[in-house]
C-alpha positions as a Python dict, from the first residue, in 0.01 Angstrom:
ca = {
    (1, 'M'): (0, 0, 0),
    (2, 'S'): (108, 361, -41),
    (3, 'N'): (226, 477, 295),
    (4, 'T'): (143, 840, 211),
    (5, 'R'): (-222, 732, 231),
    (6, 'A'): (-189, 597, 585),
    (7, 'R'): (-499, 690, 779),
    (8, 'L'): (-500, 917, 1078),
    (9, 'G'): (-676, 744, 1366),
    (10, 'F'): (-847, 916, 1659),
    (11, 'G'): (-717, 759, 1981),
    (12, 'L'): (-974, 784, 2260),
    (13, 'M'): (-732, 733, 2550),
    (14, 'R'): (-647, 1096, 2629),
    (15, 'L'): (-978, 1276, 2587),
    (16, 'P'): (-1037, 1635, 2704),
    (17, 'E'): (-1162, 1665, 3060),
    (18, 'I'): (-1328, 1919, 3288),
    (19, 'D'): (-1286, 1864, 3661),
    (20, 'G'): (-1183, 1503, 3604),
    (21, 'N'): (-1481, 1420, 3381),
    (22, 'I'): (-1476, 1373, 3003),
    (23, 'D'): (-1572, 1697, 2828),
    (24, 'M'): (-1837, 1554, 2595),
    (25, 'D'): (-1918, 1885, 2426),
    (26, 'T'): (-1558, 1919, 2310),
    (27, 'V'): (-1536, 1550, 2218),
    (28, 'R'): (-1843, 1579, 1994),
    (29, 'K'): (-1696, 1885, 1821),
    (30, 'M'): (-1367, 1701, 1770),
    (31, 'V'): (-1543, 1395, 1630),
    (32, 'D'): (-1743, 1615, 1391),
    (33, 'R'): (-1430, 1794, 1272),
    (34, 'F'): (-1246, 1464, 1228),
    (35, 'M'): (-1529, 1308, 1029),
    (36, 'E'): (-1594, 1609, 806),
    (37, 'S'): (-1223, 1606, 717),
    (38, 'G'): (-1260, 1256, 576),
    (39, 'F'): (-1106, 1054, 861),
    (40, 'T'): (-1304, 770, 1011),
    (41, 'Y'): (-1090, 544, 1234),
    (42, 'F'): (-1156, 553, 1611),
    (43, 'D'): (-954, 355, 1864),
    (44, 'T'): (-1077, 278, 2215),
    (45, 'A'): (-1033, 6, 2479),
    (46, 'Y'): (-1218, -162, 2764),
    (47, 'V'): (-1001, 13, 3025),
    (48, 'Y'): (-952, 363, 2880),
    (49, 'H'): (-1075, 652, 3094),
    (50, 'G'): (-1172, 422, 3377),
    (51, 'G'): (-1390, 215, 3147),
    (52, 'N'): (-1578, 515, 3004),
    (53, 'S'): (-1407, 552, 2667),
    (54, 'E'): (-1622, 295, 2485),
    (55, 'S'): (-1935, 474, 2606),
    (56, 'V'): (-1797, 794, 2455),
    (57, 'V'): (-1795, 615, 2118),
    (58, 'K'): (-2167, 554, 2154),
    (59, 'E'): (-2252, 909, 2256),
    (60, 'A'): (-2021, 1107, 2028),
    (61, 'L'): (-2009, 882, 1722),
    (62, 'V'): (-2243, 583, 1699),
    (63, 'G'): (-2556, 771, 1796),
    (64, 'R'): (-2484, 1049, 1548),
    (65, 'Y'): (-2343, 889, 1231),
    (66, 'P'): (-2441, 597, 1003),
    (67, 'R'): (-2263, 273, 1101),
    (68, 'D'): (-2098, 233, 763),
    (69, 'S'): (-1936, 579, 780),
    (70, 'Y'): (-1674, 503, 1049),
    (71, 'T'): (-1443, 233, 1185),
    (72, 'V'): (-1417, 137, 1553),
    (73, 'A'): (-1136, -59, 1717),
    (74, 'T'): (-1131, -183, 2074),
    (75, 'K'): (-936, -433, 2285),
    (76, 'L'): (-967, -735, 2513),
    (77, 'P'): (-752, -691, 2831),
    (78, 'A'): (-574, -999, 2968),
    (79, 'W'): (-571, -855, 3319),
    (80, 'A'): (-952, -841, 3332),
    (81, 'M'): (-997, -1211, 3263),
    (82, 'N'): (-1011, -1487, 3524),
    (83, 'C'): (-1161, -1761, 3308),
    (84, 'A'): (-1246, -1838, 2946),
    (85, 'D'): (-1604, -1719, 2993),
    (86, 'D'): (-1472, -1367, 3054),
    (87, 'R'): (-1389, -1336, 2683),
    (88, 'D'): (-1756, -1329, 2582),
    (89, 'R'): (-1858, -1137, 2891),
    (90, 'I'): (-1618, -855, 2814),
    (91, 'L'): (-1691, -846, 2439),
    (92, 'N'): (-2066, -834, 2497),
    (93, 'E'): (-2020, -556, 2749),
    (94, 'Q'): (-1808, -365, 2498),
    (95, 'L'): (-2068, -402, 2224),
    (96, 'E'): (-2332, -268, 2459),
    (97, 'R'): (-2115, 18, 2581),
    (98, 'A'): (-2029, 130, 2229),
    (99, 'G'): (-2380, 69, 2096),
    (100, 'V'): (-2262, -138, 1799),
    (101, 'E'): (-2334, -488, 1670),
    (102, 'Y'): (-1972, -548, 1566),
    (103, 'F'): (-1623, -400, 1594),
    (104, 'D'): (-1429, -334, 1277),
    (105, 'Y'): (-1095, -407, 1448),
    (106, 'Y'): (-1059, -614, 1765),
    (107, 'L'): (-727, -647, 1947),
    (108, 'L'): (-577, -853, 2224),
    (109, 'H'): (-459, -565, 2441),
    (110, 'S'): (-88, -513, 2518),
    (111, 'L'): (48, -854, 2426),
    (112, 'E'): (396, -883, 2579),
    (113, 'D'): (636, -1130, 2735),
    (114, 'G'): (500, -1286, 3053),
    (115, 'G'): (155, -1268, 3207),
    (116, 'N'): (-41, -1098, 2931),
    (117, 'Y'): (66, -1331, 2651),
    (118, 'D'): (38, -1634, 2879),
    (119, 'A'): (-322, -1538, 2963),
    (120, 'Y'): (-417, -1503, 2596),
    (121, 'E'): (-283, -1851, 2528),
    (122, 'K'): (-431, -1999, 2846),
    (123, 'Y'): (-779, -1885, 2748),
    (124, 'D'): (-729, -1969, 2378),
    (125, 'C'): (-804, -1611, 2276),
    (126, 'F'): (-669, -1647, 1924),
    (127, 'S'): (-911, -1926, 1834),
    (128, 'W'): (-1187, -1739, 2013),
    (129, 'G'): (-1117, -1433, 1798),
    (130, 'L'): (-1171, -1638, 1484),
    (131, 'E'): (-1499, -1766, 1628),
    (132, 'K'): (-1617, -1411, 1691),
    (133, 'K'): (-1524, -1323, 1332),
    (134, 'A'): (-1737, -1611, 1207),
    (135, 'E'): (-2024, -1481, 1419),
    (136, 'G'): (-1986, -1133, 1265),
    (137, 'K'): (-1899, -960, 1593),
    (138, 'I'): (-1544, -886, 1477),
    (139, 'K'): (-1436, -789, 1126),
    (140, 'K'): (-1056, -793, 1166),
    (141, 'F'): (-856, -954, 1446),
    (142, 'G'): (-509, -866, 1575),
    (143, 'F'): (-322, -745, 1880),
    (144, 'S'): (-137, -447, 2024),
    (145, 'Y'): (221, -529, 2113),
    (146, 'H'): (474, -420, 2377),
    (147, 'G'): (705, -721, 2388),
    (148, 'T'): (1040, -831, 2250),
    (149, 'P'): (1116, -896, 1883),
    (150, 'E'): (1180, -1261, 1968),
    (151, 'L'): (832, -1309, 2113),
    (152, 'L'): (671, -1131, 1818),
    (153, 'V'): (829, -1382, 1580),
    (154, 'R'): (706, -1672, 1795),
    (155, 'V'): (352, -1537, 1813),
    (156, 'L'): (329, -1471, 1440),
    (157, 'D'): (470, -1816, 1360),
    (158, 'K'): (212, -1977, 1588),
    (159, 'H'): (-80, -1758, 1481),
    (160, 'P'): (-72, -1682, 1107),
    (161, 'E'): (-440, -1591, 1136),
    (162, 'V'): (-345, -1249, 1279),
    (163, 'E'): (-453, -979, 1033),
    (164, 'F'): (-273, -675, 1174),
    (165, 'V'): (-48, -570, 1462),
    (166, 'Q'): (-40, -243, 1653),
    (167, 'I'): (304, -129, 1775),
    (168, 'Q'): (463, 174, 1936),
    (169, 'L'): (658, 344, 1659),
    (170, 'N'): (835, 679, 1640),
    (171, 'Y'): (1175, 813, 1543),
    (172, 'A'): (1301, 836, 1902),
    (173, 'D'): (1219, 472, 1979),
    (174, 'W'): (1351, 326, 1656),
    (175, 'D'): (1662, 184, 1829),
    (176, 'N'): (1521, 185, 2183),
    (177, 'A'): (1640, -129, 2364),
    (178, 'I'): (1306, -163, 2544),
    (179, 'V'): (1052, -55, 2282),
    (180, 'H'): (1233, -201, 1977),
    (181, 'S'): (1032, 8, 1728),
    (182, 'G'): (1263, -50, 1433),
    (183, 'K'): (1301, -424, 1486),
    (184, 'L'): (928, -480, 1534),
    (185, 'Y'): (855, -277, 1220),
    (186, 'E'): (1103, -481, 1017),
    (187, 'I'): (955, -813, 1135),
    (188, 'L'): (606, -705, 1035),
    (189, 'R'): (719, -571, 699),
    (190, 'E'): (902, -894, 617),
    (191, 'R'): (570, -1076, 665),
    (192, 'N'): (366, -805, 491),
    (193, 'I'): (143, -766, 797),
    (194, 'P'): (-47, -432, 811),
    (195, 'I'): (78, -207, 1090),
    (196, 'I'): (-122, 22, 1315),
    (197, 'V'): (96, 274, 1493),
    (198, 'M'): (49, 393, 1850),
    (199, 'E'): (255, 660, 2028),
    (200, 'P'): (386, 830, 1711),
    (201, 'V'): (474, 1135, 1925),
    (202, 'K'): (580, 921, 2225),
    (203, 'G'): (305, 1032, 2461),
    (204, 'G'): (364, 1397, 2371),
    (205, 'T'): (742, 1388, 2423),
    (206, 'L'): (808, 1455, 2053),
    (207, 'A'): (548, 1732, 2042),
    (208, 'Q'): (692, 1932, 2333),
    (209, 'V'): (1060, 1947, 2241),
    (210, 'D'): (1341, 2166, 2373),
    (211, 'D'): (1380, 2513, 2225),
    (212, 'D'): (1694, 2425, 2031),
    (213, 'I'): (1525, 2125, 1868),
    (214, 'A'): (1215, 2333, 1793),
    (215, 'E'): (1444, 2584, 1623),
    (216, 'M'): (1595, 2311, 1404),
    (217, 'F'): (1250, 2205, 1289),
    (218, 'S'): (1128, 2561, 1241),
    (219, 'C'): (1424, 2665, 1029),
    (220, 'A'): (1364, 2374, 793),
    (221, 'R'): (985, 2409, 775),
    (222, 'P'): (856, 2736, 919),
    (223, 'G'): (515, 2710, 1081),
    (224, 'K'): (518, 2332, 1108),
    (225, 'S'): (492, 2180, 1456),
    (226, 'A'): (732, 1933, 1612),
    (227, 'A'): (443, 1687, 1628),
    (228, 'S'): (397, 1710, 1251),
    (229, 'W'): (758, 1600, 1201),
    (230, 'A'): (697, 1292, 1416),
    (231, 'M'): (375, 1213, 1228),
    (232, 'R'): (542, 1255, 891),
    (233, 'F'): (826, 1024, 996),
    (234, 'V'): (580, 743, 1063),
    (235, 'G'): (359, 828, 768),
    (236, 'S'): (655, 808, 532),
    (237, 'L'): (718, 443, 616),
    (238, 'D'): (586, 160, 399),
    (239, 'G'): (316, -74, 525),
    (240, 'I'): (148, 162, 771),
    (241, 'D'): (-230, 125, 779),
    (242, 'V'): (-334, 364, 1058),
    (243, 'I'): (-146, 617, 1272),
    (244, 'L'): (-317, 677, 1603),
    (245, 'S'): (-305, 1004, 1790),
    (246, 'G'): (-451, 1049, 2137),
    (247, 'M'): (-580, 1400, 2082),
    (248, 'S'): (-680, 1595, 2393),
    (249, 'N'): (-793, 1924, 2244),
    (250, 'M'): (-900, 2088, 1921),
    (251, 'E'): (-556, 2241, 1865),
    (252, 'Q'): (-392, 1899, 1850),
    (253, 'L'): (-666, 1773, 1622),
    (254, 'E'): (-628, 2064, 1380),
    (255, 'D'): (-251, 2020, 1368),
    (256, 'N'): (-290, 1650, 1281),
    (257, 'L'): (-555, 1724, 1020),
    (258, 'A'): (-324, 1976, 857),
    (259, 'T'): (-47, 1716, 845),
    (260, 'F'): (-257, 1437, 694),
    (261, 'T'): (-497, 1629, 470),
    (262, 'N'): (-213, 1724, 237),
    (263, 'F'): (46, 1473, 349),
    (264, 'E'): (407, 1544, 252),
    (265, 'P'): (647, 1249, 282),
    (266, 'L'): (986, 1320, 434),
    (267, 'T'): (1253, 1445, 197),
    (268, 'D'): (1617, 1345, 224),
    (269, 'S'): (1694, 1677, 394),
    (270, 'D'): (1405, 1619, 637),
    (271, 'R'): (1552, 1281, 730),
    (272, 'E'): (1891, 1440, 794),
    (273, 'I'): (1729, 1688, 1032),
    (274, 'I'): (1549, 1412, 1219),
    (275, 'E'): (1877, 1224, 1256),
    (276, 'K'): (2039, 1538, 1402),
    (277, 'V'): (1741, 1582, 1634),
    (278, 'K'): (1776, 1222, 1751),
    (279, 'E'): (2146, 1271, 1816),
    (280, 'K'): (2075, 1579, 2024),
    (281, 'M'): (1777, 1425, 2201),
    (282, 'L'): (1964, 1108, 2291),
    (283, 'A'): (2296, 1275, 2377),
    (284, 'V'): (2294, 1187, 2745),
    (285, 'P'): (2551, 978, 2937),
    (286, 'L'): (2452, 614, 2918),
    (287, 'V'): (2563, 304, 3106),
    (288, 'Q'): (2808, 138, 2867),
    (289, 'C'): (2690, -216, 2937),
    (290, 'T'): (2738, -471, 2657),
    (291, 'S'): (2500, -730, 2812),
    (292, 'C'): (2768, -1000, 2840),
    (293, 'R'): (2583, -1107, 3158),
    (294, 'Y'): (2897, -1216, 3342),
    (295, 'C'): (2763, -1016, 3634),
    (296, 'C'): (2445, -1222, 3666),
    (297, 'D'): (2579, -1570, 3739),
    (298, 'G'): (2717, -1502, 4084),
    (299, 'C'): (2475, -1232, 4200),
    (300, 'P'): (2344, -1346, 4541),
    (301, 'S'): (2029, -1136, 4496),
    (302, 'G'): (1943, -1269, 4150),
    (303, 'I'): (1949, -924, 3991),
    (304, 'K'): (1928, -910, 3612),
    (305, 'I'): (2178, -627, 3598),
    (306, 'P'): (2210, -571, 3219),
    (307, 'D'): (1830, -557, 3181),
    (308, 'I'): (1800, -306, 3463),
    (309, 'F'): (2065, -94, 3291),
    (310, 'R'): (1857, -102, 2971),
    (311, 'A'): (1566, 43, 3165),
    (312, 'L'): (1794, 297, 3334),
    (313, 'N'): (1941, 412, 3003),
    (314, 'T'): (1596, 463, 2855),
    (315, 'L'): (1485, 660, 3158),
    (316, 'R'): (1796, 878, 3141),
    (317, 'K'): (1708, 967, 2784),
    (318, 'F'): (1335, 1012, 2848),
    (319, 'P'): (1270, 1095, 3216),
    (320, 'E'): (893, 1127, 3164),
    (321, 'D'): (851, 798, 2980),
    (322, 'N'): (653, 532, 3168),
    (323, 'R'): (765, 238, 2957),
    (324, 'P'): (1094, 186, 3149),
    (325, 'H'): (892, 160, 3470),
    (326, 'F'): (656, -97, 3317),
    (327, 'F'): (954, -291, 3181),
    (328, 'Y'): (1128, -280, 3519),
    (329, 'G'): (815, -394, 3701),
    (330, 'G'): (777, -695, 3474),
    (331, 'L'): (1148, -774, 3493),
    (332, 'T'): (1164, -771, 3872),
    (333, 'S'): (842, -964, 3923),
    (334, 'D'): (1050, -1283, 3920),
    (335, 'S'): (1403, -1153, 3986),
    (336, 'G'): (1592, -922, 4218),
    (337, 'K'): (1526, -550, 4230),
    (338, 'A'): (1800, -291, 4210),
    (339, 'S'): (1744, -216, 4578),
    (340, 'D'): (1819, -580, 4662),
    (341, 'C'): (2187, -523, 4588),
    (342, 'I'): (2395, -598, 4900),
    (343, 'G'): (2707, -425, 4766),
    (344, 'C'): (2926, -737, 4751),
    (345, 'A'): (3073, -611, 4420),
    (346, 'Q'): (3134, -958, 4276),
    (347, 'C'): (2972, -819, 3960),
    (348, 'E'): (3231, -544, 3935),
    (349, 'A'): (3513, -799, 3963),
    (350, 'V'): (3396, -978, 3647),
    (351, 'C'): (3271, -680, 3442),
    (352, 'P'): (3477, -644, 3121),
    (353, 'Q'): (3369, -280, 3098),
    (354, 'H'): (3480, -208, 3459),
    (355, 'L'): (3149, -41, 3538),
    (356, 'P'): (3072, 88, 3890),
    (357, 'I'): (2776, -148, 3905),
    (358, 'V'): (2697, -105, 4274),
    (359, 'E'): (2661, 272, 4237),
    (360, 'L'): (2462, 235, 3918),
    (361, 'L'): (2220, -2, 4090),
    (362, 'K'): (2175, 259, 4363),
    (363, 'E'): (2071, 506, 4092),
    (364, 'A'): (1831, 250, 3946),
    (365, 'A'): (1686, 178, 4290),
    (366, 'E'): (1626, 548, 4347),
    (367, 'K'): (1452, 592, 4013),
    (368, 'F'): (1251, 270, 4005),
    (369, 'D'): (1210, 127, 4355),
    (370, 'N'): (1176, 457, 4539),
    (371, 'R'): (946, 617, 4282),
    (372, 'N'): (670, 825, 4445),
}
């Protein structure tokens, strides 16, 4: 497919609020503006906005537009299931919430290494998804993904029935050792699997850039936002079906509409600027760990030191990013935490890079274990 025709999708995870409640008047205006501009893809989930996002679909979209004029995607959460019967219970509740008879796209939510993926296999959710397709309650079936490249290959090998995959993808995370944007993209492209993109502006990080980076963008394309650069990076890739944006106000919506209504793929000079921006953005001191794992064998606390350093490096580069915390939480659910270090320094004695591991683990403990 032509990637310049990738669709802009309206992500309903970060809706405008007033006093902690969803601002429905603004949401309806945003939906109307989105639809009149020719965009029709809406993404929600069972858990978004405390379980209220799917109801917003009914009030702002389904009750006001013909069913064949828009596309709705939602997700089945592993953490809300305690038995196989919960699959139908949740889907039926979602259909009622959204006021629809079927979902155009249905995803297993946040498939990743460990508990989530194990739950989807335990309750045979892939076969169940095909059953729901046969019943007409789902049109296309896939999953959103936050795991390793290795697991993605295993899942796709085991489940060729998957019709699309949603991944976090942006220029800052392309080589991220936790997010793996570039590697996941390449795996999906090799198999010609349609890609839905989440977090193209990394939760707003790539929209609110430092002044010097904003100046670099502005000099190259006056009047164009930092967010538009991030969107154009993703939109210029092959194989992208939908690019989701969690828009919280009309200003963000208008900026995205301007980017996609007359989409301009990145030029060679644009790509050079993004590479310079990445260099500047990622130019922070990192732990120079090569993941040889010599430090792990004799650790009396069972700490997976190289993996903790991956999380620490990502957090150093992006202090406001929650993904390192999620990664760390999953990692230490069955292994030692950074704060479990007893300071024996056996790890330092075998480290080929001669890293001050004990001190670095103290930093990791402060940032992850002592997080308020």
